CSV table of C-alpha atoms in Angstrom, one decimal:
chain,number,residue,atom,x,y,z
G,1,GLN,CA,0.0,0.0,0.0
G,2,VAL,CA,0.9,3.6,-0.4
G,3,GLN,CA,2.1,5.5,2.7
G,4,LEU,CA,3.2,9.1,3.0
G,5,VAL,CA,4.9,10.4,6.1
G,6,GLU,CA,5.5,14.1,6.6
G,7,SER,CA,8.0,15.5,9.1
G,8,GLY,CA,9.9,18.7,9.8
G,9,GLY,CA,7.1,20.9,11.0
G,10,GLY,CA,7.3,22.9,14.2
G,11,SER,CA,6.9,26.3,15.7
G,12,VAL,CA,9.1,29.1,14.5
G,13,GLN,CA,9.2,32.9,14.7
G,14,ALA,CA,8.4,35.1,11.8
G,15,GLY,CA,11.3,35.2,9.4
G,16,GLY,CA,12.5,31.8,10.3
G,17,SER,CA,12.8,28.7,8.1
G,18,LEU,CA,11.7,25.1,8.0
G,19,ARG,CA,12.3,22.2,5.8
G,20,LEU,CA,9.5,19.7,5.4
G,21,SER,CA,10.1,16.1,4.3
G,22,CYS,CA,7.7,13.6,2.8
G,23,ALA,CA,8.9,10.0,2.9
G,24,ALA,CA,6.9,8.0,0.4
G,25,SER,CA,6.4,4.3,0.4
G,26,LEU,CA,4.8,3.4,-3.0
G,27,TYR,CA,3.6,0.4,-4.9
G,28,THR,CA,6.5,-1.4,-6.5
G,29,GLY,CA,6.7,-0.9,-10.2
G,30,ARG,CA,4.3,2.1,-10.2
G,31,SER,CA,4.9,5.7,-10.9
G,32,TYR,CA,3.4,8.7,-9.0
G,33,PHE,CA,3.1,12.4,-9.1
G,34,MET,CA,3.3,14.3,-5.8
G,35,ALA,CA,2.7,17.7,-4.3
G,36,TRP,CA,2.5,19.7,-1.1
G,37,PHE,CA,-0.7,21.1,0.3
G,38,ARG,CA,-1.7,23.0,3.4
G,39,GLN,CA,-4.8,23.7,5.4
G,40,ALA,CA,-5.2,26.6,7.9
G,41,PRO,CA,-7.9,26.6,10.5
G,42,GLY,CA,-11.3,27.6,9.0
G,43,LYS,CA,-10.0,27.4,5.4
G,44,GLU,CA,-10.0,25.0,2.5
G,45,ARG,CA,-7.0,22.8,1.8
G,46,GLU,CA,-5.0,24.5,-0.9
G,47,GLY,CA,-2.1,23.5,-3.1
G,48,VAL,CA,1.3,24.8,-2.3
G,49,ALA,CA,3.8,23.3,-4.7
G,50,ALA,CA,3.7,20.7,-7.4
G,51,PRO,CA,6.6,19.6,-9.6
G,52,THR,CA,6.0,19.0,-13.3
G,53,SER,CA,7.6,16.7,-15.9
G,54,ASP,CA,9.2,19.7,-17.5
G,55,GLY,CA,11.5,20.3,-14.5
G,56,ILE,CA,9.6,23.3,-13.1
G,57,THR,CA,7.4,23.6,-10.1
G,58,HIS,CA,4.0,25.2,-9.9
G,59,TYR,CA,3.6,27.3,-6.7
G,60,THR,CA,0.6,29.0,-5.4
G,61,ASP,CA,0.9,32.7,-5.9
G,62,SER,CA,0.6,33.4,-2.2
G,63,VAL,CA,4.0,31.7,-1.6
G,64,ASN,CA,5.7,34.7,-3.3
G,65,GLY,CA,9.1,33.0,-3.8
G,66,ARG,CA,9.6,31.9,-0.2
G,67,PHE,CA,9.2,28.2,-0.8
G,68,THR,CA,11.2,25.8,-2.9
G,69,ILE,CA,10.5,22.2,-3.6
G,70,SER,CA,13.0,19.5,-4.2
G,71,LYS,CA,13.2,15.7,-4.3
G,72,ASP,CA,15.4,12.8,-3.8
G,73,ASN,CA,14.3,10.2,-6.4
G,74,ALA,CA,16.5,7.4,-5.0
G,75,ASN,CA,14.9,7.6,-1.6
G,76,ASN,CA,11.4,8.6,-2.7
G,77,THR,CA,11.5,11.7,-0.6
G,78,LEU,CA,10.0,15.1,-1.4
G,79,TYR,CA,11.1,18.3,0.4
G,80,LEU,CA,9.6,21.7,0.9
G,81,GLN,CA,12.1,24.4,1.9
G,82,MET,CA,10.2,27.3,3.5
G,83,ASN,CA,12.1,30.5,4.1
G,84,SER,CA,11.1,33.9,5.5
G,85,LEU,CA,8.0,32.5,7.0
G,86,LEU,CA,5.1,34.7,8.0
G,87,PRO,CA,2.3,34.1,10.5
G,88,GLY,CA,0.0,33.7,7.6
G,89,HIS,CA,1.8,30.5,6.6
G,90,THR,CA,0.6,28.8,9.8
G,91,ALA,CA,-1.2,25.6,8.7
G,92,ARG,CA,-1.0,21.9,8.6
G,93,TYR,CA,1.1,20.9,5.6
G,94,TYR,CA,0.3,17.7,3.7
G,95,CYS,CA,2.1,15.5,1.2
G,96,ALA,CA,-0.1,14.1,-1.5
G,97,ALA,CA,0.3,11.6,-4.3
G,98,GLY,CA,-1.6,10.3,-7.3
G,99,LEU,CA,-1.0,7.3,-9.5
G,100,ARG,CA,0.6,8.3,-12.8
G,101,ARG,CA,-1.0,6.3,-15.6
G,102,GLY,CA,0.5,5.7,-19.0
G,103,MET,CA,3.5,7.8,-18.3
G,104,ARG,CA,1.6,11.0,-19.1
G,105,ASN,CA,3.3,14.3,-18.5
G,106,ILE,CA,3.0,15.5,-14.9
G,107,ARG,CA,1.3,18.9,-15.1
G,108,GLY,CA,1.7,19.9,-11.4
G,109,ILE,CA,-2.0,20.5,-10.7
G,110,LEU,CA,-2.6,22.3,-7.5
G,111,SER,CA,-6.0,20.7,-6.9
G,112,VAL,CA,-6.9,18.3,-4.1
G,113,ASN,CA,-9.1,16.4,-6.5
G,114,GLU,CA,-6.1,15.3,-8.5
G,115,TYR,CA,-4.6,13.3,-5.6
G,116,THR,CA,-5.6,10.1,-4.1
G,117,TYR,CA,-3.1,9.4,-1.3
G,118,TRP,CA,-2.4,11.7,1.7
G,119,GLY,CA,-0.1,11.8,4.6
G,120,GLN,CA,-1.2,12.7,8.1
G,121,GLY,CA,0.3,16.2,7.8
G,122,THR,CA,2.8,18.1,9.8
G,123,GLN,CA,1.9,21.2,11.7
G,124,VAL,CA,3.7,24.5,11.0
G,125,ALA,CA,3.1,27.4,13.4
G,126,VAL,CA,4.7,30.8,12.7
G,127,THR,CA,4.6,33.2,15.6
G,128,TYR,CA,5.2,36.9,15.9
C-alpha cells in the first residue's frame, strides 16, 4: 500500500525557516506524481507546490518566492524548503500523491481532486 509520512514541522518565529520532508512508500513498479498542500484553520485545503515533468514547479501565488520544492528520487522523498516564514503561513502541511498512468506528463496540478493518497500532515506554526 501507499504510505506518505511528513516530518519537519514545528513552531518558528516570523522570518524563520523550516524544511519539510515527505517520505513516500509506494507500490512497487508504479509511478506517481506528488505535491505539497496546506490547510489553515477555517480554510479549505490548498495546493502549495507541485513539480511537473518539465522540471519546473507550480507554486501557489501566495508563496511569493519563499518556498522551494526538491526531491530525492532514489529515496522517494519530497522536500519543501520554507524561508522567510510569515504568521499567515501557519497551517498543517500535507504531502499528497496520485497514480501516474500511461507515463503522461506531470502537469503539477494544485487541486486536491487530482490526488488520491495523503499523509497525516505536519503542523507549521509561525509566531510573531
